């Protein structure tokens, strides 16, 4: 079920590497993209493609935290808990999410819309508190922003509060030759 | 005094999108015209060596010297890996460099590939950077179309392909040999060295791993010359600029590119606006979570490799995190040890078991259950981890503990004596220990 419709993409991925096994992470990504998680069936198929045993695939998958071995909520909220975000209120962010969704770390809402996990640094420490939801980053969060994002997602499946290509601070639009010394 | 931006210059122009057209308009892809087919590859390595450029990924190894370790007579393929795993807490510059000006780094990769004799190069980007990966894919497609990648680049006969390879959530894959294992489709466990990647790297072939920011510097060194580059920063050991990432209790957090050698005081107070709420500064981390804490007495230390090392820490990844008066140092160390415990790959016993013991002891102290002998246990445990592990992660995980113990021992003692955290009125609403995966 994985291989057939994606023959071309799989061939393209395999073509990038001199050794088959190197295609393992990209193929696992492909599996997760198409099914929402990495199923046992997908692992077997990938093992076959790469001349690996299913346990070889499994032991590799479990090393990496981003592969889901089970289906999860439609929106996977990951709140950064590392020091720089904790200094600027990562705890508040958790309580705002809880207030809005009644959702605690490790949980999924009864309608299976939202799952919540705490994760380590996501490389937006200057724009905390922050969270990643599925593929998108949401930064410099306030309670009002969090409420809007969660409403947007529930209603439209996306939110325009997601971060764009990242730059912070945004350029001042004045001079490019000086860094941001304003005082 | 304002100073010239190099790496952040293009993206600071109003309307700059990072497209190929924008990059070319700003003078992009001129450096490869000067290099490919015009300079012998060895001369390019030599140029980079003379510029004094040092790695921006953490260890600060001289880039040209690293390249020169690739065996000259090796017949088979050699590889270049761009380390875009950026996972060191406090660091968020590579994300910006890739998302806002991807071609700058790609041009740097072409130059490095030419110097080293690479036919296939990979960008190993952390799995969470979905947007970054998409932007890079788009930029690579543009570069192929323009004839800057693939076969016979600019008619010079030189050829290189670059592929984006996404990680999948493991801090340790930023360590260069773990990165190589991960790229090969395995668990990301660091390799014992020697042999070094320069001889036995990716697919057991000679390999160079360089950080995003390191590579992004290359076009400018080629275009403007060694003398120009050598005059920036604090030569001869710390040439060029660094993009420092300011976070924590700071008025204007963010990425700031400055010549190396300005002081932390200038950076924190003049450039980043000073402390949030104008509270006094209590402590800061000068180079990412793996660097030892500094205190207000270190504000006049210069931000260059040598000065920070002499003062007892490291410039590391360039992440500067400031903490105001009232921040609990035991709590901060506990938070970081949670990170290290979670991210230890488990290959070596001292790191795997040690990080868990350290975390448990810190947690006990922070939560009012500590004993005075715990302080001695911490001080004894740490040196039994450092230097006894396969990778530098073991040295990193003890830095926050030893440095906070050194500068704030009284704070640890108060926690134990009063059997509570003196900085919290209510019990700490924990950021709890539930990891994912
Ligand atoms: C635990 C650990 C994590 C690391 N993470 C990163 C990282 O995320 N990005 C990076 O560029 N270098 C990282 N490094 C440093 C790399 O091992 C390597 O030195 C660097 O990528 C070399 O590039 P450079 O010489 O251009 O700095 C890490 C090192 C260690 C020990
Ligand atoms: S020091 Fe820690 S992270 Fe590094 S190889 Fe050993 S166990 Fe893994
Ligand atoms: S500490 Fe939260 S993104 Fe880095």
XYZ file of C-alpha atoms and ligand atoms in Angstrom:
663
model
C 0.000 0.000 0.000
C 2.953 2.266 0.545
C 5.058 1.344 -2.435
C 2.678 1.279 -5.360
C 1.420 4.859 -5.564
C 4.823 6.291 -4.648
C 7.080 4.340 -6.996
C 8.575 7.434 -8.586
C 9.249 9.241 -5.355
C 10.826 6.142 -3.859
C 13.080 5.717 -6.877
C 14.067 9.375 -6.677
C 14.910 9.014 -2.971
C 16.946 5.859 -3.531
C 18.866 7.654 -6.283
C 20.306 10.160 -3.830
C 22.467 7.677 -1.971
C 25.216 5.232 -2.888
C 23.930 2.818 -0.244
C 20.322 1.757 0.059
C 20.040 1.939 3.814
C 20.653 5.705 3.751
C 17.161 6.050 2.293
C 15.630 4.743 5.523
C 14.833 8.057 7.230
C 13.409 9.646 4.068
C 11.225 6.598 3.416
C 9.973 6.620 6.995
C 9.073 10.282 6.492
C 7.192 9.330 3.356
C 5.305 6.645 5.278
C 4.403 9.042 8.066
C 3.359 11.724 5.596
C 0.959 9.388 3.826
C -0.475 7.508 6.815
C -0.034 9.965 9.691
C 2.174 7.470 11.496
C 4.640 4.706 10.734
C 2.686 1.460 10.688
C 4.142 -1.987 11.125
C 3.146 -2.742 7.580
C 5.079 0.268 6.328
C 8.148 -0.782 8.288
C 7.992 -4.238 6.711
C 7.630 -2.781 3.235
C 10.530 -0.399 3.780
C 12.677 -3.219 5.132
C 11.970 -5.149 1.937
C 12.890 -2.185 -0.229
C 16.212 -1.616 1.537
C 17.264 -5.246 2.061
C 16.954 -4.845 5.823
C 15.151 -7.000 8.354
C 12.032 -5.516 9.963
C 13.795 -5.434 13.363
C 16.600 -3.361 11.830
C 14.025 -0.852 10.691
C 12.193 -0.944 14.019
C 15.303 -0.392 16.136
C 16.162 2.615 14.023
C 12.665 4.089 14.107
C 12.535 3.970 17.882
C 15.722 6.031 18.182
C 14.024 9.047 16.624
C 11.347 10.934 18.518
C 9.480 12.345 15.534
C 8.186 9.099 14.104
C 4.806 8.170 15.542
C 4.287 4.462 15.911
C 0.589 4.972 16.604
C -1.991 7.281 15.099
C -2.203 10.483 17.137
C -4.525 13.478 17.335
C -5.082 15.434 14.158
C -3.075 18.325 15.562
C 0.043 17.413 17.455
C 0.949 20.258 19.813
C 4.550 20.226 20.981
C 5.480 22.789 23.598
C 9.140 23.610 24.093
C 10.117 23.087 27.725
C 13.852 23.841 27.496
C 15.467 26.535 29.605
C 15.210 29.553 27.306
C 11.483 29.069 26.797
C 11.008 28.166 30.466
C 12.583 31.520 31.395
C 9.918 33.368 29.436
C 6.854 31.409 30.472
C 6.635 27.954 28.911
C 4.694 26.951 32.040
C 2.054 29.566 31.282
C 1.724 28.245 27.775
C 0.871 24.803 29.140
C -1.761 26.247 31.433
C -3.286 28.296 28.580
C -3.604 25.176 26.452
C -5.097 23.307 29.384
C -7.574 26.133 30.039
C -8.655 26.145 26.418
C -8.748 22.421 25.675
C -8.651 20.689 29.051
C -5.537 19.007 27.744
C -2.492 17.981 29.727
C 0.915 16.739 28.650
C 0.715 13.305 27.093
C -3.023 13.562 26.512
C -5.352 13.684 23.522
C -8.705 15.463 23.440
C -11.737 13.127 23.354
C -12.544 14.206 19.783
C -8.969 13.194 18.818
C -8.359 16.682 17.450
C -5.407 17.648 19.664
C -2.527 15.781 21.302
C -0.046 17.540 23.577
C 3.578 16.791 24.318
C 6.455 18.699 25.844
C 9.633 18.624 23.810
C 13.140 19.977 24.051
C 14.468 23.082 22.305
C 13.052 23.706 18.831
C 15.502 26.473 17.890
C 13.256 29.436 18.475
C 14.566 30.348 21.898
C 14.490 34.095 21.219
C 10.812 33.977 20.358
C 9.474 31.933 23.242
C 7.238 30.767 24.614
C 6.605 28.712 21.536
C 5.042 25.535 20.236
C 5.092 23.474 17.106
C 1.792 22.103 15.801
C 2.284 19.517 13.082
C 4.692 21.171 10.635
C 4.196 24.767 11.775
C 5.926 26.882 14.420
C 3.993 29.367 16.566
C 6.150 31.855 18.443
C 5.994 34.750 20.929
C 2.800 33.278 22.257
C 0.291 35.001 24.503
C -2.911 33.537 25.882
C -4.963 35.455 23.318
C -2.806 34.155 20.473
C -3.020 30.583 21.719
C -6.792 30.773 21.896
C -6.968 32.123 18.367
C -4.594 29.510 16.972
C -6.532 26.639 18.532
C -9.845 28.082 17.303
C -8.404 28.581 13.815
C -7.130 25.026 13.655
C -10.369 23.505 14.852
C -12.386 25.587 12.389
C -10.138 25.871 9.318
C -7.437 23.282 9.804
C -4.812 26.036 9.675
C -3.916 29.362 11.254
C -2.295 32.437 9.795
C -0.482 32.975 13.089
C 2.010 30.302 12.021
C 5.561 31.610 11.634
C 6.814 32.532 8.191
C 10.432 32.242 7.068
C 12.199 33.033 10.304
C 14.024 36.226 11.118
C 14.113 37.886 14.492
C 14.291 40.713 15.137
C 12.697 41.633 11.813
C 14.854 44.183 9.961
C 14.157 47.779 10.868
C 13.734 48.764 7.193
C 16.138 51.636 7.648
C 19.753 50.847 7.049
C 21.288 47.506 6.260
C 24.748 48.570 7.270
C 24.080 48.878 10.956
C 22.790 46.271 13.292
C 19.890 47.140 15.481
C 21.362 49.697 17.841
C 18.548 52.035 18.464
C 19.448 53.802 21.672
C 29.419 52.119 16.796
C 27.513 50.393 13.987
C 29.309 47.654 12.146
C 28.939 45.991 8.820
C 26.646 43.005 8.485
C 27.864 40.140 6.327
C 25.679 37.073 6.695
C 22.560 38.956 7.725
C 23.092 41.785 5.267
C 20.955 40.553 2.379
C 18.061 39.486 4.535
C 18.093 42.845 6.305
C 17.272 44.642 3.030
C 13.597 45.544 2.766
C 11.800 43.128 0.474
C 14.625 40.576 0.243
C 12.988 37.174 -0.216
C 15.980 34.885 -0.455
C 15.066 33.871 -4.015
C 17.789 33.193 -6.541
C 17.039 36.456 -8.331
C 17.323 38.435 -5.092
C 20.547 36.688 -4.139
C 22.088 37.301 -7.558
C 21.041 40.939 -7.478
C 22.891 41.245 -4.157
C 26.048 39.875 -5.765
C 25.348 36.191 -5.200
C 26.990 33.379 -7.190
C 29.901 35.623 -8.150
C 32.253 33.791 -5.799
C 31.880 30.447 -7.586
C 32.761 32.247 -10.829
C 36.053 33.271 -9.255
C 36.742 29.787 -7.943
C 35.490 27.031 -10.257
C 38.037 26.295 -12.936
C 39.954 29.460 -12.039
C 41.701 28.439 -8.830
C 43.294 25.066 -8.117
C 41.209 23.407 -5.353
C 44.217 23.386 -3.043
C 44.431 27.170 -3.311
C 40.834 27.493 -2.168
C 41.580 25.421 0.912
C 44.630 27.545 1.474
C 42.614 30.743 1.198
C 40.144 29.513 3.807
C 43.006 28.425 6.021
C 44.644 31.847 5.820
C 41.353 33.628 6.527
C 41.368 32.094 9.986
C 37.735 31.003 9.607
C 36.782 28.668 12.451
C 33.746 26.402 12.702
C 30.554 28.027 13.918
C 28.937 24.730 14.964
C 30.383 24.554 18.451
C 33.946 23.312 18.531
C 35.523 26.214 16.630
C 37.889 24.060 14.608
C 39.773 25.933 11.828
C 37.821 25.197 8.648
C 40.662 25.200 6.116
C 42.731 22.945 8.331
C 39.830 20.492 8.591
C 39.568 20.389 4.803
C 43.288 19.766 4.434
C 42.946 16.509 6.414
C 41.097 14.939 3.485
C 43.656 12.572 1.929
C 44.813 14.087 -1.358
C 45.420 10.775 -3.074
C 42.104 9.143 -2.161
C 40.575 7.805 -5.367
C 36.981 7.160 -4.282
C 34.193 9.584 -3.542
C 34.447 12.156 -0.777
C 31.487 13.782 0.899
C 30.483 17.115 2.354
C 27.736 17.326 4.952
C 26.239 20.607 5.978
C 25.308 20.336 9.633
C 21.900 21.978 9.836
C 20.752 20.010 12.858
C 20.726 23.106 15.119
C 19.421 21.636 18.363
C 21.629 23.146 21.044
C 19.248 24.904 23.449
C 19.723 28.644 23.048
C 20.709 28.500 19.385
C 18.489 29.636 16.511
C 20.748 31.264 13.935
C 21.074 28.475 11.363
C 17.306 28.366 11.029
C 17.314 32.047 10.085
C 20.314 31.734 7.762
C 18.625 28.884 5.870
C 15.090 30.212 5.747
C 15.938 33.799 4.801
C 19.020 33.443 2.589
C 19.394 29.803 1.519
C 21.545 30.488 -1.547
C 24.306 32.040 0.534
C 24.852 28.689 2.240
C 24.408 26.731 -0.991
C 27.069 28.834 -2.709
C 29.321 28.154 0.265
C 28.684 24.433 -0.154
C 29.647 24.590 -3.832
C 32.909 26.326 -2.935
C 33.677 23.781 -0.211
C 32.810 20.881 -2.522
C 35.159 22.216 -5.167
C 37.988 22.661 -2.681
C 37.584 19.173 -1.245
C 36.714 17.377 -4.470
C 33.166 16.410 -3.573
C 30.635 15.106 -6.102
C 27.704 14.579 -3.694
C 26.927 16.762 -0.702
C 24.120 16.495 1.837
C 22.367 19.018 4.007
C 21.398 17.225 7.222
C 18.579 19.389 8.584
C 16.769 18.749 11.833
C 13.421 17.064 11.332
C 11.386 19.846 12.921
C 12.580 22.394 10.332
C 9.901 21.489 7.814
C 9.755 25.011 6.462
C 13.546 25.204 6.264
C 13.685 21.935 4.321
C 11.066 23.178 1.856
C 12.864 26.475 1.358
C 16.149 24.657 0.750
C 14.534 22.252 -1.731
C 13.124 25.215 -3.613
C 16.460 27.035 -3.575
C 18.309 23.930 -4.777
C 15.847 23.549 -7.648
C 16.489 27.182 -8.625
C 20.245 26.643 -8.471
C 20.016 23.524 -10.652
C 17.936 25.399 -13.177
C 20.455 28.224 -13.294
C 23.291 25.766 -13.872
C 24.971 26.293 -10.487
C 24.482 22.663 -9.501
C 24.614 19.345 -11.320
C 26.904 18.550 -14.235
C 29.431 20.912 -15.743
C 28.726 23.950 -13.600
C 29.238 27.233 -15.486
C 30.928 25.223 -18.222
C 33.909 24.474 -16.020
C 33.516 20.705 -15.973
C 33.033 20.738 -12.211
C 29.967 18.854 -10.987
C 28.255 18.560 -7.634
C 24.823 17.467 -6.450
C 23.320 18.615 -3.168
C 20.501 16.769 -1.398
C 18.439 17.707 1.624
C 18.276 14.953 4.229
C 15.871 15.406 7.130
C 16.660 14.200 10.623
C 13.856 12.946 12.819
C 14.221 14.340 16.317
C 17.442 13.495 18.149
C 19.755 16.205 19.487
C 22.767 13.925 19.333
C 22.585 13.785 15.531
C 24.203 17.235 15.565
C 27.405 15.576 16.740
C 29.220 15.004 13.496
C 29.767 11.260 13.653
C 26.232 10.648 14.934
C 25.081 12.748 12.003
C 26.946 10.428 9.644
C 25.430 7.322 11.250
C 21.997 8.874 11.003
C 22.541 9.792 7.359
C 23.483 6.180 6.707
C 20.057 5.169 8.011
C 21.103 3.971 11.434
C 20.521 4.986 15.037
C 22.397 8.218 15.625
C 25.128 6.919 17.903
C 28.421 8.840 17.824
C 31.422 6.872 16.596
C 34.611 6.329 18.510
C 37.406 8.493 17.137
C 39.894 7.919 15.625
C 39.357 7.259 12.801
C 38.075 10.742 12.046
C 35.526 11.601 9.355
C 38.294 13.147 7.230
C 39.448 9.621 6.418
C 36.507 7.384 7.394
C 33.350 9.424 7.242
C 30.069 8.995 5.411
C 29.843 5.506 3.853
C 33.359 5.092 5.223
C 34.700 7.676 2.762
C 36.633 10.897 3.471
C 34.086 13.442 4.684
C 33.901 17.013 5.886
C 31.097 18.161 8.181
C 30.614 21.915 8.425
C 28.002 24.053 10.104
C 25.535 26.236 8.169
C 27.064 29.507 9.342
C 30.604 28.333 8.606
C 29.640 27.543 5.007
C 27.705 30.787 4.592
C 30.907 32.753 5.223
C 32.746 31.237 2.262
C 31.394 33.337 -0.626
C 32.410 36.527 1.182
C 35.913 35.316 1.954
C 36.348 34.501 -1.744
C 34.814 37.760 -2.966
C 36.445 40.171 -0.577
C 39.648 38.426 0.273
C 41.596 37.170 3.227
C 42.877 40.586 4.339
C 39.382 41.960 4.573
C 38.152 38.958 6.585
C 41.201 38.938 8.837
C 40.555 42.533 9.812
C 37.121 41.717 11.237
C 36.773 40.435 14.759
C 39.622 39.697 17.106
C 42.404 38.306 14.890
C 44.364 36.145 14.568
C 42.380 33.518 16.517
C 38.843 34.843 16.106
C 38.291 36.324 12.665
C 35.016 37.395 11.175
C 31.601 37.926 12.661
C 29.335 35.609 14.592
C 25.598 35.517 14.581
C 24.805 35.436 18.286
C 21.404 34.269 19.474
C 20.123 36.298 22.431
C 17.451 34.753 24.610
C 16.127 34.739 28.161
C 15.333 37.830 30.232
C 16.473 40.279 27.595
C 14.627 43.275 26.233
C 15.265 42.573 22.572
C 15.962 38.891 22.039
C 16.964 37.633 18.608
C 19.869 37.089 16.244
C 22.585 39.734 16.076
C 25.624 39.571 13.832
C 28.654 41.329 15.302
C 32.410 41.132 14.857
C 33.890 38.734 17.399
C 35.625 40.475 20.247
C 32.978 42.891 21.488
C 32.123 42.342 25.150
C 29.080 40.568 26.527
C 28.187 43.865 28.184
C 28.033 45.644 24.828
C 26.039 42.787 23.365
C 23.529 42.501 26.174
C 23.120 46.150 27.141
C 23.840 48.149 23.974
C 22.744 45.852 21.201
C 19.991 43.759 22.738
C 18.547 46.569 24.831
C 19.506 45.377 28.311
C 17.563 43.350 30.806
C 13.828 42.886 30.537
C 12.232 45.069 33.230
C 15.689 46.533 33.941
C 16.333 43.981 36.682
C 19.951 43.214 37.507
C 21.593 40.397 35.573
C 22.324 37.338 37.670
C 23.882 34.847 35.278
C 24.227 34.110 31.603
C 25.171 31.236 29.366
C 27.717 32.438 26.791
C 27.544 29.710 24.136
C 24.570 27.378 24.233
C 23.367 24.872 26.819
C 26.683 22.987 26.755
C 28.638 26.022 27.958
C 29.410 26.814 31.599
C 27.372 29.594 33.197
C 28.890 33.042 33.642
C 27.825 35.699 36.152
C 27.688 39.500 36.119
C 31.412 39.511 36.903
C 32.024 38.156 33.372
C 30.226 40.917 31.486
C 33.453 42.438 30.238
C 34.738 39.188 28.764
C 35.185 39.506 25.022
C 32.983 37.420 22.763
C 35.698 35.519 20.958
C 36.899 31.910 21.141
C 40.007 32.544 23.259
C 38.619 35.071 25.716
C 35.571 32.997 26.615
C 37.665 29.848 26.998
C 40.146 31.657 29.218
C 37.295 32.841 31.420
C 36.231 29.218 31.891
C 33.441 28.611 29.400
C 33.092 28.415 25.630
C 31.696 30.449 22.779
C 30.162 27.197 21.515
C 27.179 27.596 19.245
C 26.710 31.316 19.858
C 23.593 31.049 22.026
C 23.636 33.704 24.765
C 20.951 33.238 27.411
C 20.593 35.844 30.138
C 18.917 35.338 33.475
C 17.769 38.089 35.793
C 18.109 38.341 39.550
C 15.520 36.043 41.112
C 16.112 33.148 38.716
C 16.811 29.946 40.622
C 20.098 28.433 39.511
C 19.217 24.963 40.785
C 16.018 25.089 38.781
C 17.957 26.234 35.683
C 20.478 23.415 36.072
C 17.675 20.919 36.612
C 15.941 22.077 33.452
C 19.128 21.646 31.418
C 19.855 18.245 32.924
C 16.381 17.152 31.920
C 17.433 18.008 28.396
C 20.739 16.155 28.644
C 19.166 13.125 30.266
C 16.502 12.988 27.576
C 18.979 13.420 24.735
C 21.810 11.133 25.888
C 22.082 8.519 23.165
C 22.852 5.838 25.751
C 26.006 4.490 24.175
C 28.356 5.153 27.121
C 27.578 4.198 30.693
C 28.948 7.359 32.382
C 26.745 9.588 30.241
C 23.637 7.400 30.144
C 23.542 6.567 33.851
C 25.290 9.730 35.000
C 22.818 12.100 33.364
C 19.967 10.298 35.058
C 21.643 10.387 38.480
C 22.511 14.049 38.083
C 18.947 14.864 37.131
C 17.513 12.934 40.075
C 19.801 14.666 42.542
C 19.065 18.127 41.150
C 15.356 17.414 41.154
C 15.564 16.288 44.764
C 17.374 19.463 45.811
C 15.064 21.755 43.849
C 11.993 20.089 45.305
C 13.025 20.381 48.926
C 14.246 16.865 49.513
C 17.986 17.410 49.132
C 20.699 16.429 51.604
C 23.962 18.293 52.157
C 25.946 15.289 50.955
C 24.154 15.586 47.597
C 26.361 18.578 46.824
C 29.461 16.449 47.314
C 27.949 13.667 45.221
C 27.320 16.113 42.367
C 30.866 17.428 42.554
C 32.264 13.885 42.591
C 30.028 12.494 39.852
C 30.719 15.194 37.283
C 34.432 14.629 36.756
C 33.725 10.911 36.444
C 31.639 11.617 33.360
C 33.721 14.252 31.588
C 36.449 12.890 29.359
C 35.227 9.316 29.759
C 32.712 9.215 26.974
C 32.645 8.638 23.247
C 31.529 12.170 22.406
C 31.704 15.659 23.882
C 28.130 15.389 25.165
C 29.584 13.987 28.382
C 31.591 17.178 28.962
C 28.587 19.307 28.058
C 26.130 17.806 30.513
C 28.222 18.639 33.570
C 28.909 22.258 32.583
C 25.679 23.721 33.958
C 26.066 21.863 37.245
C 29.716 22.539 37.968
C 29.441 26.205 37.030
C 26.310 26.880 39.074
C 27.868 25.005 41.986
C 30.980 27.130 41.627
C 29.250 30.510 41.491
C 26.048 29.821 43.434
C 26.921 27.173 45.996
C 25.110 29.117 48.708
C 21.927 28.776 46.694
C 22.219 24.988 46.623
C 22.865 25.017 50.365
C 19.814 27.182 51.057
C 17.651 24.716 49.113
C 18.886 21.893 51.296
C 18.790 23.796 54.597
C 15.287 25.158 54.080
C 14.055 22.024 52.288
C 12.406 24.152 49.611
C 13.234 26.331 46.653
C 13.748 29.821 48.105
C 12.665 31.395 44.805
C 9.208 29.884 44.610
C 6.270 30.748 46.787
C 3.996 28.016 45.518
C 5.199 24.527 44.707
C 6.744 24.591 41.282
C 4.181 23.958 38.531
C 6.594 21.635 36.855
C 7.554 21.380 33.322
C 7.377 17.706 33.761
C 9.489 14.861 32.656
C 7.206 13.351 30.084
C 9.158 13.117 26.877
C 7.655 11.976 23.661
C 8.684 9.046 21.537
C 26.466 16.738 21.411
C 26.869 17.580 20.252
C 25.899 18.223 19.487
C 26.255 19.016 18.400
N 25.262 19.643 17.679
C 25.612 20.410 16.621
C 24.615 21.058 15.833
O 23.416 20.945 16.096
N 25.007 21.799 14.767
C 26.332 21.941 14.435
O 26.644 22.601 13.465
N 27.290 21.334 15.165
C 26.967 20.574 16.235
N 27.953 19.947 16.949
C 29.351 20.091 16.482
C 29.655 19.065 15.402
O 30.080 17.853 16.004
C 30.770 19.519 14.479
O 31.860 19.905 15.262
C 30.397 20.686 13.596
O 29.241 20.438 12.883
C 31.521 20.950 12.643
O 31.235 22.067 11.840
P 32.083 23.398 11.956
O 33.528 22.995 12.009
O 31.734 24.157 10.742
O 31.652 24.064 13.212
C 27.617 19.162 18.058
C 28.587 18.511 18.826
C 28.226 17.746 19.902
C 29.296 17.060 20.698
S 28.676 10.829 25.671
Fe 26.470 10.464 25.851
S 25.641 11.234 23.944
Fe 27.865 10.967 23.590
S 28.078 8.891 22.777
Fe 28.250 8.703 24.980
S 26.159 8.251 25.689
Fe 25.999 9.044 23.616
S 14.486 26.747 24.407
Fe 12.532 26.721 23.504
S 12.994 26.857 21.395
Fe 14.973 26.787 22.309
